[in-house]
PDB file of C-alpha atoms and ligand atoms in Angstrom:
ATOM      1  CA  UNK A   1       0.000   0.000   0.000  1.00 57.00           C
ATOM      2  CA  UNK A   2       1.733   3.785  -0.933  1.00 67.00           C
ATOM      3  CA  UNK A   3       2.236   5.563   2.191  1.00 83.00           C
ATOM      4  CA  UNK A   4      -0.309   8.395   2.430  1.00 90.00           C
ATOM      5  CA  UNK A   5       0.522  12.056   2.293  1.00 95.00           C
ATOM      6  CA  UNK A   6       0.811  14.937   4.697  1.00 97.00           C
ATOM      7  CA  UNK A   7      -1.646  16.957   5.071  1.00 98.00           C
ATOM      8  CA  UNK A   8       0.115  20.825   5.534  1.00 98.00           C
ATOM      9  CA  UNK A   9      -1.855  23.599   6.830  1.00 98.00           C
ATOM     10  CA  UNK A  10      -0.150  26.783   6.922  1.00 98.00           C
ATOM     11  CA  UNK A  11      -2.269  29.119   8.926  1.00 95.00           C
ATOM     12  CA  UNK A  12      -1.920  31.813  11.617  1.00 90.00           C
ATOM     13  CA  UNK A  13      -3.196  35.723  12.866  1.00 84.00           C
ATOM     14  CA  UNK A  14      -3.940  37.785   9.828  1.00 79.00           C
ATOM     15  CA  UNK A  15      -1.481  40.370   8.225  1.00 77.00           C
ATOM     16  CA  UNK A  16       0.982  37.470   9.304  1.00 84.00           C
ATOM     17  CA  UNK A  17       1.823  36.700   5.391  1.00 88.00           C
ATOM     18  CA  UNK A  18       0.548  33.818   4.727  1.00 91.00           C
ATOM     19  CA  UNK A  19      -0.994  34.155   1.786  1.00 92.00           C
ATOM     20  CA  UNK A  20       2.670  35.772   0.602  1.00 93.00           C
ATOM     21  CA  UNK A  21       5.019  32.703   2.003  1.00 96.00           C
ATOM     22  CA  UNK A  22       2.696  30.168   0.381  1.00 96.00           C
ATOM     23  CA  UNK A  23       3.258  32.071  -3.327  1.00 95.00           C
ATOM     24  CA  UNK A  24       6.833  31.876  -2.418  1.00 96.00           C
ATOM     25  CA  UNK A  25       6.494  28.182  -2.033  1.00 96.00           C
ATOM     26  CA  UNK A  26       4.825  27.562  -5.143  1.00 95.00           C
ATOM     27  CA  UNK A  27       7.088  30.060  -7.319  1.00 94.00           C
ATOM     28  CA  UNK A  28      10.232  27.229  -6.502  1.00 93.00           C
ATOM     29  CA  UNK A  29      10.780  24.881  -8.586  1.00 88.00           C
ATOM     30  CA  UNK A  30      11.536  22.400  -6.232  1.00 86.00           C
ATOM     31  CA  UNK A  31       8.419  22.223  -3.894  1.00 87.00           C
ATOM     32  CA  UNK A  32       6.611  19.386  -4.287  1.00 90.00           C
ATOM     33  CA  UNK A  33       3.097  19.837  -2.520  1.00 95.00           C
ATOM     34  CA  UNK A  34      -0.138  20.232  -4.282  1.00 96.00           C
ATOM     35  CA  UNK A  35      -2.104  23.450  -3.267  1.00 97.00           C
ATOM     36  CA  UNK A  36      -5.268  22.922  -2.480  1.00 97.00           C
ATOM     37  CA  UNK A  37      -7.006  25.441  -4.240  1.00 98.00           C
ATOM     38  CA  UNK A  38     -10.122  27.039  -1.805  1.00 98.00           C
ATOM     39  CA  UNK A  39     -13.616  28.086  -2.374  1.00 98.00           C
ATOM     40  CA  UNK A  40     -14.556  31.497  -1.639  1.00 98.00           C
ATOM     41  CA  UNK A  41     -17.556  33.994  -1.952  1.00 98.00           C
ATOM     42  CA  UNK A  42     -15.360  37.108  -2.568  1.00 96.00           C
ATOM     43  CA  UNK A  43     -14.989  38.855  -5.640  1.00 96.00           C
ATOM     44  CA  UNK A  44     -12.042  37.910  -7.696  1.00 96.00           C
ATOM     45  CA  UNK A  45      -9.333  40.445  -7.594  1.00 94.00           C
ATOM     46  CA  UNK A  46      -7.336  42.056 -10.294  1.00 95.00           C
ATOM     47  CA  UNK A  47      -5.362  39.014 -12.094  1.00 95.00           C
ATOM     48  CA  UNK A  48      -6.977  36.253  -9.592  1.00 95.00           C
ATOM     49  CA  UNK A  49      -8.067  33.348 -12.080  1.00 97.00           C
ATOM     50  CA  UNK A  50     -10.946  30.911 -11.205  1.00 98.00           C
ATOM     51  CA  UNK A  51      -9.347  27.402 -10.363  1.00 97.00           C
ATOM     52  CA  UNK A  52      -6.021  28.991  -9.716  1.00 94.00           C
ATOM     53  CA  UNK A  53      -6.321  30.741  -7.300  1.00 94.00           C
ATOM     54  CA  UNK A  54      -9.670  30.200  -6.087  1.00 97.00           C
ATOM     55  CA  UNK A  55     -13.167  28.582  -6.894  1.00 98.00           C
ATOM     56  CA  UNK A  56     -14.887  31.512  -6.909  1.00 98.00           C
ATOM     57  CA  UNK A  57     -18.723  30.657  -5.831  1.00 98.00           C
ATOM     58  CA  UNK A  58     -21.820  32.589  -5.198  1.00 98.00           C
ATOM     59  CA  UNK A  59     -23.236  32.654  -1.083  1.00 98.00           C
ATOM     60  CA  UNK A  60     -25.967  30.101  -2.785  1.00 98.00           C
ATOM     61  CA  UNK A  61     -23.246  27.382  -4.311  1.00 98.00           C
ATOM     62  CA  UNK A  62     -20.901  27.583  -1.002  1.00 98.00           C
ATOM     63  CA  UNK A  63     -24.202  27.156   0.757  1.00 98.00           C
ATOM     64  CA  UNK A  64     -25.147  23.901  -0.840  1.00 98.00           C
ATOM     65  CA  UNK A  65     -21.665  22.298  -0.350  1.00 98.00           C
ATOM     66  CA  UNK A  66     -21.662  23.158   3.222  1.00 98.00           C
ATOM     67  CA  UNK A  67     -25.167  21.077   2.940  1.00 98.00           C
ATOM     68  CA  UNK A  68     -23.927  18.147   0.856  1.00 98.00           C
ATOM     69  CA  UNK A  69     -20.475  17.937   3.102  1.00 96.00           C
ATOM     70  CA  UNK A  70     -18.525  18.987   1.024  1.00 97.00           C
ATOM     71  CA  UNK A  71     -15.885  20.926   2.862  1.00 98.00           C
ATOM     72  CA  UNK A  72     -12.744  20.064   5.460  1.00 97.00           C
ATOM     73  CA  UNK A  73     -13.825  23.530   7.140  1.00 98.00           C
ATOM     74  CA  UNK A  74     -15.060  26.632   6.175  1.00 98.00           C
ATOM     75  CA  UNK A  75     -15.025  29.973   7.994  1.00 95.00           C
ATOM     76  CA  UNK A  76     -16.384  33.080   7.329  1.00 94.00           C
ATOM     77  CA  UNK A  77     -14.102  35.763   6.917  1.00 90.00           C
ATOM     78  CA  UNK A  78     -14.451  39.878   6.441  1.00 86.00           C
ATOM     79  CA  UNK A  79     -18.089  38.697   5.079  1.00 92.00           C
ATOM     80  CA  UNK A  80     -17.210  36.389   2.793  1.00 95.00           C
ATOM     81  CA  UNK A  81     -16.878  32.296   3.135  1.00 98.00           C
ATOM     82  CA  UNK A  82     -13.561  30.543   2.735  1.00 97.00           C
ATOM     83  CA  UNK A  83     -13.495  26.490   2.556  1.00 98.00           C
ATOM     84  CA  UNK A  84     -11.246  23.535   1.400  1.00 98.00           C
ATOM     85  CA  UNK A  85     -12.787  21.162  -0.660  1.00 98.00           C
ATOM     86  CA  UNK A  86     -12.743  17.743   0.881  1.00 97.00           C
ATOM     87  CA  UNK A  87     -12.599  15.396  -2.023  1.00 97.00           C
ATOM     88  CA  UNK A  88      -9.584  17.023  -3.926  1.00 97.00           C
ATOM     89  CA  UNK A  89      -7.367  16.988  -0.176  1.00 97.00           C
ATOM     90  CA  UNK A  90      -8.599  13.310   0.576  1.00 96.00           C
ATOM     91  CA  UNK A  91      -7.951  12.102  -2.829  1.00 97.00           C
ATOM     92  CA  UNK A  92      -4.512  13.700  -3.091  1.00 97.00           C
ATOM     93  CA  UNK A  93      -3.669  12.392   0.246  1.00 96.00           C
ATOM     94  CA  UNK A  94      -4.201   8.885  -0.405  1.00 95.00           C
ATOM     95  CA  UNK A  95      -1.956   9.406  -3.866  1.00 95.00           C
ATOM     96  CA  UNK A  96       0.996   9.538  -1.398  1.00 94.00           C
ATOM     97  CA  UNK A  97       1.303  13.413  -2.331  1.00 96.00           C
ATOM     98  CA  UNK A  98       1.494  16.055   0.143  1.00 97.00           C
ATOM     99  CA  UNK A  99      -1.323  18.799   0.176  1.00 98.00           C
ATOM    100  CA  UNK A 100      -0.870  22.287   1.267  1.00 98.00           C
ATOM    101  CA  UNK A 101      -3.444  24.533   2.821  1.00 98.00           C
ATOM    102  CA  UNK A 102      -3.024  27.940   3.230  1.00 97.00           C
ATOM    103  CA  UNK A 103      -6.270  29.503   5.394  1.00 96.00           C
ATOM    104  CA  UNK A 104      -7.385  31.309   8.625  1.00 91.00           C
ATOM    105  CA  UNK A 105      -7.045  30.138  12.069  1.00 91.00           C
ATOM    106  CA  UNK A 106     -11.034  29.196  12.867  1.00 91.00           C
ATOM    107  CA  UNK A 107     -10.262  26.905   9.857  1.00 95.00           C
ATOM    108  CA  UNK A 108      -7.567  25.115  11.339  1.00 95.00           C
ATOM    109  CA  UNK A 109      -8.932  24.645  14.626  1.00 94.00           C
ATOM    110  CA  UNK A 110     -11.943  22.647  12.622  1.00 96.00           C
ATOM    111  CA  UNK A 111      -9.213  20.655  10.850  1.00 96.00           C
ATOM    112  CA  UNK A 112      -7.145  20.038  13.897  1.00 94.00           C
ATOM    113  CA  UNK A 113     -10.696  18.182  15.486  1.00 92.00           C
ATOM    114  CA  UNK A 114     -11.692  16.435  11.925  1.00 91.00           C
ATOM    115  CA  UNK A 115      -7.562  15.652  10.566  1.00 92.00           C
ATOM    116  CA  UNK A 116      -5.376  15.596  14.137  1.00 90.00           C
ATOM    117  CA  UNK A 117      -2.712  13.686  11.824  1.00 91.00           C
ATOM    118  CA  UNK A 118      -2.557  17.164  10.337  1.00 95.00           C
ATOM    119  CA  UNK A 119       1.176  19.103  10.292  1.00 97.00           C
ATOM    120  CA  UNK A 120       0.123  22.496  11.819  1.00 98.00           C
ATOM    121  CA  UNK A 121       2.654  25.036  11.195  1.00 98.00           C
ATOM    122  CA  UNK A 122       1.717  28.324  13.139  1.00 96.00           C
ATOM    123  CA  UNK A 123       3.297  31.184  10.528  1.00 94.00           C
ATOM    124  CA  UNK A 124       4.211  34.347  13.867  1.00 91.00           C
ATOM    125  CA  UNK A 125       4.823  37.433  13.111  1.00 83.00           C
ATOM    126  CA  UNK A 126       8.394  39.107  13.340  1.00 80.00           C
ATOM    127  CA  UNK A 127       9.401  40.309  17.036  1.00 70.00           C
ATOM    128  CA  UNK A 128       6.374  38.983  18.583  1.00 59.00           C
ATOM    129  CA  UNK A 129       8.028  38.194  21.597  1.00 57.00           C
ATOM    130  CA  UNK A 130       9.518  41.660  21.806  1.00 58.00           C
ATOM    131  CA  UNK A 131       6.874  43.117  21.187  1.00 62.00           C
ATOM    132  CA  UNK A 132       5.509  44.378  24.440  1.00 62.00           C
ATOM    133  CA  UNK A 133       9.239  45.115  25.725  1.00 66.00           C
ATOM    134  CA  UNK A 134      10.177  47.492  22.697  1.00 63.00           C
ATOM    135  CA  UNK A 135       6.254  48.975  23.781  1.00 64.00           C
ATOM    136  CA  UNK A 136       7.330  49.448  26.860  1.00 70.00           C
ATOM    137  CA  UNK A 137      10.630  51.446  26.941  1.00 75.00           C
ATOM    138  CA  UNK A 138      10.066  53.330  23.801  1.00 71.00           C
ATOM    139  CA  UNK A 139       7.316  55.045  26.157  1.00 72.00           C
ATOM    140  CA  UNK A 140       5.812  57.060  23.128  1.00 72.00           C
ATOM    141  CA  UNK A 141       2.545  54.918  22.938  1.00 72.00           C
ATOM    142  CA  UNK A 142      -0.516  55.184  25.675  1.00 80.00           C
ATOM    143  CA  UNK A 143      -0.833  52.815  27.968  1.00 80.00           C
ATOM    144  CA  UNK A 144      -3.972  52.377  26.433  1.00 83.00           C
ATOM    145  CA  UNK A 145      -2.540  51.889  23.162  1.00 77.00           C
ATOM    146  CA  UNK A 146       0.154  50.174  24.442  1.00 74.00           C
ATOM    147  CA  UNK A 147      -2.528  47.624  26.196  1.00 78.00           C
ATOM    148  CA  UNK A 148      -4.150  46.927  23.586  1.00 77.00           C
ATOM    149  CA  UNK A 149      -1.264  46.326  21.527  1.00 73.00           C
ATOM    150  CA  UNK A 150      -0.354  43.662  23.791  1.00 72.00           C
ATOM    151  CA  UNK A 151      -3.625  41.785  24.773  1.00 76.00           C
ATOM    152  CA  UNK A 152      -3.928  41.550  20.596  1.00 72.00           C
ATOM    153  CA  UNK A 153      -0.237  39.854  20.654  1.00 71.00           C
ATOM    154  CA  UNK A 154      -1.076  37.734  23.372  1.00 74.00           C
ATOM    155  CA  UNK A 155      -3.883  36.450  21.799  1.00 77.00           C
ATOM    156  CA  UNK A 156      -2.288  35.623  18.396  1.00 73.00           C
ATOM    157  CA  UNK A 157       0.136  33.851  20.667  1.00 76.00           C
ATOM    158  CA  UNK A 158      -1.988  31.818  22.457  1.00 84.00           C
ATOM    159  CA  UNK A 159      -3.728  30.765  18.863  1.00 84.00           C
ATOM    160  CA  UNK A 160      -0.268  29.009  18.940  1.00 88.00           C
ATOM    161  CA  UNK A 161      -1.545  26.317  21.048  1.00 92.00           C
ATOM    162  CA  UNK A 162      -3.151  24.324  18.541  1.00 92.00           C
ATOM    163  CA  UNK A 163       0.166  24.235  16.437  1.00 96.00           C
ATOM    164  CA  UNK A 164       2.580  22.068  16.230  1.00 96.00           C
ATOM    165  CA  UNK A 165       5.205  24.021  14.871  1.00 97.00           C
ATOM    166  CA  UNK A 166       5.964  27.845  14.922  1.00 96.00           C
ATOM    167  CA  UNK A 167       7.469  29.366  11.954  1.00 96.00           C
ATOM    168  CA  UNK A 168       8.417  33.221  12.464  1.00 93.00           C
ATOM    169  CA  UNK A 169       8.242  34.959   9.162  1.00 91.00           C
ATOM    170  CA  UNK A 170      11.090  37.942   9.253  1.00 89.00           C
ATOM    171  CA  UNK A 171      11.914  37.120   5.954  1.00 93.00           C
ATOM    172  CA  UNK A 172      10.114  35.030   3.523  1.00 95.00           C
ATOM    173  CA  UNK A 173      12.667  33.018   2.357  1.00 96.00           C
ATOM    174  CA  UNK A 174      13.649  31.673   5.315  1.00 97.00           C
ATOM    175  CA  UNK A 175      10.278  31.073   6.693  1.00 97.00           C
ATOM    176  CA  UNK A 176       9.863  28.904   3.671  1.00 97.00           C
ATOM    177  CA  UNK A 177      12.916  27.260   4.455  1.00 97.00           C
ATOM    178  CA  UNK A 178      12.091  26.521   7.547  1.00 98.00           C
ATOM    179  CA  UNK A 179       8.670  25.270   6.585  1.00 98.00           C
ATOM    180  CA  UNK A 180      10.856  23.204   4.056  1.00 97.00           C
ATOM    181  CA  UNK A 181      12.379  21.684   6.874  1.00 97.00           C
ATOM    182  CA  UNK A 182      10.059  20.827   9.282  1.00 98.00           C
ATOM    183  CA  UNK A 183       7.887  19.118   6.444  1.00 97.00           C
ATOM    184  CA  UNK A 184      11.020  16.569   5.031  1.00 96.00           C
ATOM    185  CA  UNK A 185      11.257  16.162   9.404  1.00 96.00           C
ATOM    186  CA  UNK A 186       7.531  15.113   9.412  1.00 95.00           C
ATOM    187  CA  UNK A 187       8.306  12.333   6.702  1.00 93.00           C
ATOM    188  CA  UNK A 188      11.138  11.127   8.516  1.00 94.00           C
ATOM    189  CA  UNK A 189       9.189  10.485  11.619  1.00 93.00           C
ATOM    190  CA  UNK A 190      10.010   6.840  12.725  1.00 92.00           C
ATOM    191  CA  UNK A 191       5.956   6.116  12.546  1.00 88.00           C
ATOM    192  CA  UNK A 192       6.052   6.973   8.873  1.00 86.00           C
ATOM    193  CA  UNK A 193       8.772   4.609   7.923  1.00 88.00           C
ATOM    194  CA  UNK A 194       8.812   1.896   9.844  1.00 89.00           C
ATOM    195  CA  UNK A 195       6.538  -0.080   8.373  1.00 83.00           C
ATOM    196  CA  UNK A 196       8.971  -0.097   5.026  1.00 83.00           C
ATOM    197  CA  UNK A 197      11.818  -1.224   7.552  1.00 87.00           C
ATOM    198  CA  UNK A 198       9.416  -4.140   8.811  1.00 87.00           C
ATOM    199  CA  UNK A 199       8.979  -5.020   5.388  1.00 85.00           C
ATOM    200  CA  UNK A 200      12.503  -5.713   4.506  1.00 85.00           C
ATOM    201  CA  UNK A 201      12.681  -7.404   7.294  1.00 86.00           C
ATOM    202  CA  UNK A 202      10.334 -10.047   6.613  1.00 87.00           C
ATOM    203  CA  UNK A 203      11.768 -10.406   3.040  1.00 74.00           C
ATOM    204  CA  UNK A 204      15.222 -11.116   4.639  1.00 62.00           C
TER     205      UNK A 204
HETATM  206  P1  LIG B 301      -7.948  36.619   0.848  1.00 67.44           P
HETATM  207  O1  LIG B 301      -9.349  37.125   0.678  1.00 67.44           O
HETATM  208  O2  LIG B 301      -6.993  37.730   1.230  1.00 67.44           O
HETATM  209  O3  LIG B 301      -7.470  35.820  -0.328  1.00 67.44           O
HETATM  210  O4  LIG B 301      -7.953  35.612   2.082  1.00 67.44           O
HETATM  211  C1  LIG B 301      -8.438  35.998   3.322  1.00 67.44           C
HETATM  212  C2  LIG B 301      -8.115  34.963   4.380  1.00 67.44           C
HETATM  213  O5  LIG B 301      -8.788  33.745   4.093  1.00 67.44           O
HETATM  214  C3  LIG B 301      -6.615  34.604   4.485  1.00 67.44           C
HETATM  215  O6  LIG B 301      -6.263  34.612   5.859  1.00 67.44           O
HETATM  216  C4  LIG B 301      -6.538  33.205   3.930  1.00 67.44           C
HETATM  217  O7  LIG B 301      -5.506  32.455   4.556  1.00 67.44           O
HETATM  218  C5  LIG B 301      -7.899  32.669   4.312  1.00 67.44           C
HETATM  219  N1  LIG B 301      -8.329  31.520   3.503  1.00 67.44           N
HETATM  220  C6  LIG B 301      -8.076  31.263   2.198  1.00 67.44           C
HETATM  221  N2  LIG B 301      -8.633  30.109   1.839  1.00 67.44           N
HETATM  222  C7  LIG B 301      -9.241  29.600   2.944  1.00 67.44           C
HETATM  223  C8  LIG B 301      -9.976  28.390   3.208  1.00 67.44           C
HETATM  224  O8  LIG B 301     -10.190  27.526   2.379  1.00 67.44           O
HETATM  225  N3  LIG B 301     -10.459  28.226   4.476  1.00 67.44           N
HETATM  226  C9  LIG B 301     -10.242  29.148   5.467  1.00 67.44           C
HETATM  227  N4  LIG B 301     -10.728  28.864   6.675  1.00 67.44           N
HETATM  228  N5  LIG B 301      -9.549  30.282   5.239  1.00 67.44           N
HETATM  229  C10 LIG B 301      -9.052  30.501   4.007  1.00 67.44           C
END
Protein backbone atom coordinates (compact mmCIF):
# COMPACT_ATOMS: atom_id res chain seq x y z
CA UNK A 1 0.00 0.00 0.00
CA UNK A 2 1.73 3.78 -0.93
CA UNK A 3 2.24 5.56 2.19
CA UNK A 4 -0.31 8.40 2.43
CA UNK A 5 0.52 12.06 2.29
CA UNK A 6 0.81 14.94 4.70
CA UNK A 7 -1.65 16.96 5.07
CA UNK A 8 0.12 20.83 5.53
CA UNK A 9 -1.85 23.60 6.83
CA UNK A 10 -0.15 26.78 6.92
CA UNK A 11 -2.27 29.12 8.93
CA UNK A 12 -1.92 31.81 11.62
CA UNK A 13 -3.20 35.72 12.87
CA UNK A 14 -3.94 37.79 9.83
CA UNK A 15 -1.48 40.37 8.22
CA UNK A 16 0.98 37.47 9.30
CA UNK A 17 1.82 36.70 5.39
CA UNK A 18 0.55 33.82 4.73
CA UNK A 19 -0.99 34.15 1.79
CA UNK A 20 2.67 35.77 0.60
CA UNK A 21 5.02 32.70 2.00
CA UNK A 22 2.70 30.17 0.38
CA UNK A 23 3.26 32.07 -3.33
CA UNK A 24 6.83 31.88 -2.42
CA UNK A 25 6.49 28.18 -2.03
CA UNK A 26 4.83 27.56 -5.14
CA UNK A 27 7.09 30.06 -7.32
CA UNK A 28 10.23 27.23 -6.50
CA UNK A 29 10.78 24.88 -8.59
CA UNK A 30 11.54 22.40 -6.23
CA UNK A 31 8.42 22.22 -3.89
CA UNK A 32 6.61 19.39 -4.29
CA UNK A 33 3.10 19.84 -2.52
CA UNK A 34 -0.14 20.23 -4.28
CA UNK A 35 -2.10 23.45 -3.27
CA UNK A 36 -5.27 22.92 -2.48
CA UNK A 37 -7.01 25.44 -4.24
CA UNK A 38 -10.12 27.04 -1.80
CA UNK A 39 -13.62 28.09 -2.37
CA UNK A 40 -14.56 31.50 -1.64
CA UNK A 41 -17.56 33.99 -1.95
CA UNK A 42 -15.36 37.11 -2.57
CA UNK A 43 -14.99 38.86 -5.64
CA UNK A 44 -12.04 37.91 -7.70
CA UNK A 45 -9.33 40.45 -7.59
CA UNK A 46 -7.34 42.06 -10.29
CA UNK A 47 -5.36 39.01 -12.09
CA UNK A 48 -6.98 36.25 -9.59
CA UNK A 49 -8.07 33.35 -12.08
CA UNK A 50 -10.95 30.91 -11.20
CA UNK A 51 -9.35 27.40 -10.36
CA UNK A 52 -6.02 28.99 -9.72
CA UNK A 53 -6.32 30.74 -7.30
CA UNK A 54 -9.67 30.20 -6.09
CA UNK A 55 -13.17 28.58 -6.89
CA UNK A 56 -14.89 31.51 -6.91
CA UNK A 57 -18.72 30.66 -5.83
CA UNK A 58 -21.82 32.59 -5.20
CA UNK A 59 -23.24 32.65 -1.08
CA UNK A 60 -25.97 30.10 -2.78
CA UNK A 61 -23.25 27.38 -4.31
CA UNK A 62 -20.90 27.58 -1.00
CA UNK A 63 -24.20 27.16 0.76
CA UNK A 64 -25.15 23.90 -0.84
CA UNK A 65 -21.66 22.30 -0.35
CA UNK A 66 -21.66 23.16 3.22
CA UNK A 67 -25.17 21.08 2.94
CA UNK A 68 -23.93 18.15 0.86
CA UNK A 69 -20.48 17.94 3.10
CA UNK A 70 -18.53 18.99 1.02
CA UNK A 71 -15.88 20.93 2.86
CA UNK A 72 -12.74 20.06 5.46
CA UNK A 73 -13.82 23.53 7.14
CA UNK A 74 -15.06 26.63 6.18
CA UNK A 75 -15.03 29.97 7.99
CA UNK A 76 -16.38 33.08 7.33
CA UNK A 77 -14.10 35.76 6.92
CA UNK A 78 -14.45 39.88 6.44
CA UNK A 79 -18.09 38.70 5.08
CA UNK A 80 -17.21 36.39 2.79
CA UNK A 81 -16.88 32.30 3.14
CA UNK A 82 -13.56 30.54 2.73
CA UNK A 83 -13.50 26.49 2.56
CA UNK A 84 -11.25 23.54 1.40
CA UNK A 85 -12.79 21.16 -0.66
CA UNK A 86 -12.74 17.74 0.88
CA UNK A 87 -12.60 15.40 -2.02
CA UNK A 88 -9.58 17.02 -3.93
CA UNK A 89 -7.37 16.99 -0.18
CA UNK A 90 -8.60 13.31 0.58
CA UNK A 91 -7.95 12.10 -2.83
CA UNK A 92 -4.51 13.70 -3.09
CA UNK A 93 -3.67 12.39 0.25
CA UNK A 94 -4.20 8.88 -0.41
CA UNK A 95 -1.96 9.41 -3.87
CA UNK A 96 1.00 9.54 -1.40
CA UNK A 97 1.30 13.41 -2.33
CA UNK A 98 1.49 16.06 0.14
CA UNK A 99 -1.32 18.80 0.18
CA UNK A 100 -0.87 22.29 1.27
CA UNK A 101 -3.44 24.53 2.82
CA UNK A 102 -3.02 27.94 3.23
CA UNK A 103 -6.27 29.50 5.39
CA UNK A 104 -7.38 31.31 8.63
CA UNK A 105 -7.04 30.14 12.07
CA UNK A 106 -11.03 29.20 12.87
CA UNK A 107 -10.26 26.91 9.86
CA UNK A 108 -7.57 25.12 11.34
CA UNK A 109 -8.93 24.64 14.63
CA UNK A 110 -11.94 22.65 12.62
CA UNK A 111 -9.21 20.65 10.85
CA UNK A 112 -7.14 20.04 13.90
CA UNK A 113 -10.70 18.18 15.49
CA UNK A 114 -11.69 16.43 11.92
CA UNK A 115 -7.56 15.65 10.57
CA UNK A 116 -5.38 15.60 14.14
CA UNK A 117 -2.71 13.69 11.82
CA UNK A 118 -2.56 17.16 10.34
CA UNK A 119 1.18 19.10 10.29
CA UNK A 120 0.12 22.50 11.82
CA UNK A 121 2.65 25.04 11.20
CA UNK A 122 1.72 28.32 13.14
CA UNK A 123 3.30 31.18 10.53
CA UNK A 124 4.21 34.35 13.87
CA UNK A 125 4.82 37.43 13.11
CA UNK A 126 8.39 39.11 13.34
CA UNK A 127 9.40 40.31 17.04
CA UNK A 128 6.37 38.98 18.58
CA UNK A 129 8.03 38.19 21.60
CA UNK A 130 9.52 41.66 21.81
CA UNK A 131 6.87 43.12 21.19
CA UNK A 132 5.51 44.38 24.44
CA UNK A 133 9.24 45.11 25.72
CA UNK A 134 10.18 47.49 22.70
CA UNK A 135 6.25 48.98 23.78
CA UNK A 136 7.33 49.45 26.86
CA UNK A 137 10.63 51.45 26.94
CA UNK A 138 10.07 53.33 23.80
CA UNK A 139 7.32 55.05 26.16
CA UNK A 140 5.81 57.06 23.13
CA UNK A 141 2.55 54.92 22.94
CA UNK A 142 -0.52 55.18 25.67
CA UNK A 143 -0.83 52.82 27.97
CA UNK A 144 -3.97 52.38 26.43
CA UNK A 145 -2.54 51.89 23.16
CA UNK A 146 0.15 50.17 24.44
CA UNK A 147 -2.53 47.62 26.20
CA UNK A 148 -4.15 46.93 23.59
CA UNK A 149 -1.26 46.33 21.53
CA UNK A 150 -0.35 43.66 23.79
CA UNK A 151 -3.62 41.78 24.77
CA UNK A 152 -3.93 41.55 20.60
CA UNK A 153 -0.24 39.85 20.65
CA UNK A 154 -1.08 37.73 23.37
CA UNK A 155 -3.88 36.45 21.80
CA UNK A 156 -2.29 35.62 18.40
CA UNK A 157 0.14 33.85 20.67
CA UNK A 158 -1.99 31.82 22.46
CA UNK A 159 -3.73 30.76 18.86
CA UNK A 160 -0.27 29.01 18.94
CA UNK A 161 -1.55 26.32 21.05
CA UNK A 162 -3.15 24.32 18.54
CA UNK A 163 0.17 24.24 16.44
CA UNK A 164 2.58 22.07 16.23
CA UNK A 165 5.21 24.02 14.87
CA UNK A 166 5.96 27.85 14.92
CA UNK A 167 7.47 29.37 11.95
CA UNK A 168 8.42 33.22 12.46
CA UNK A 169 8.24 34.96 9.16
CA UNK A 170 11.09 37.94 9.25
CA UNK A 171 11.91 37.12 5.95
CA UNK A 172 10.11 35.03 3.52
CA UNK A 173 12.67 33.02 2.36
CA UNK A 174 13.65 31.67 5.31
CA UNK A 175 10.28 31.07 6.69
CA UNK A 176 9.86 28.90 3.67
CA UNK A 177 12.92 27.26 4.45
CA UNK A 178 12.09 26.52 7.55
CA UNK A 179 8.67 25.27 6.58
CA UNK A 180 10.86 23.20 4.06
CA UNK A 181 12.38 21.68 6.87
CA UNK A 182 10.06 20.83 9.28
CA UNK A 183 7.89 19.12 6.44
CA UNK A 184 11.02 16.57 5.03
CA UNK A 185 11.26 16.16 9.40
CA UNK A 186 7.53 15.11 9.41
CA UNK A 187 8.31 12.33 6.70
CA UNK A 188 11.14 11.13 8.52
CA UNK A 189 9.19 10.49 11.62
CA UNK A 190 10.01 6.84 12.73
CA UNK A 191 5.96 6.12 12.55
CA UNK A 192 6.05 6.97 8.87
CA UNK A 193 8.77 4.61 7.92
CA UNK A 194 8.81 1.90 9.84
CA UNK A 195 6.54 -0.08 8.37
CA UNK A 196 8.97 -0.10 5.03
CA UNK A 197 11.82 -1.22 7.55
CA UNK A 198 9.42 -4.14 8.81
CA UNK A 199 8.98 -5.02 5.39
CA UNK A 200 12.50 -5.71 4.51
CA UNK A 201 12.68 -7.40 7.29
CA UNK A 202 10.33 -10.05 6.61
CA UNK A 203 11.77 -10.41 3.04
CA UNK A 204 15.22 -11.12 4.64
P1 LIG B 1 -7.95 36.62 0.85
O1 LIG B 1 -9.35 37.12 0.68
O2 LIG B 1 -6.99 37.73 1.23
O3 LIG B 1 -7.47 35.82 -0.33
O4 LIG B 1 -7.95 35.61 2.08
C1 LIG B 1 -8.44 36.00 3.32
C2 LIG B 1 -8.11 34.96 4.38
O5 LIG B 1 -8.79 33.74 4.09
C3 LIG B 1 -6.62 34.60 4.48
O6 LIG B 1 -6.26 34.61 5.86
C4 LIG B 1 -6.54 33.21 3.93
O7 LIG B 1 -5.51 32.46 4.56
C5 LIG B 1 -7.90 32.67 4.31
N1 LIG B 1 -8.33 31.52 3.50
C6 LIG B 1 -8.08 31.26 2.20
N2 LIG B 1 -8.63 30.11 1.84
C7 LIG B 1 -9.24 29.60 2.94
C8 LIG B 1 -9.98 28.39 3.21
O8 LIG B 1 -10.19 27.53 2.38
N3 LIG B 1 -10.46 28.23 4.48
C9 LIG B 1 -10.24 29.15 5.47
N4 LIG B 1 -10.73 28.86 6.67
N5 LIG B 1 -9.55 30.28 5.24
C10 LIG B 1 -9.05 30.50 4.01
Amino acid sequence: MREKGLLIVLSGPSGVGKGTVRKELFSQENTAYEYSVSMTTRLPREGEVDGKDYFFKSREEFESLIEQDKLLEYAEYVGNYYGTPVDYVRETINNGKDVFLEIEVEGAKQIRDKFPEGLFIFLAPPSLSELQNRLVTRGTETDDVIQNRVAAAKRELEMMNLYDYVVENDKVELACERINAIVMAEHLKRERVEARYKKMLEVE
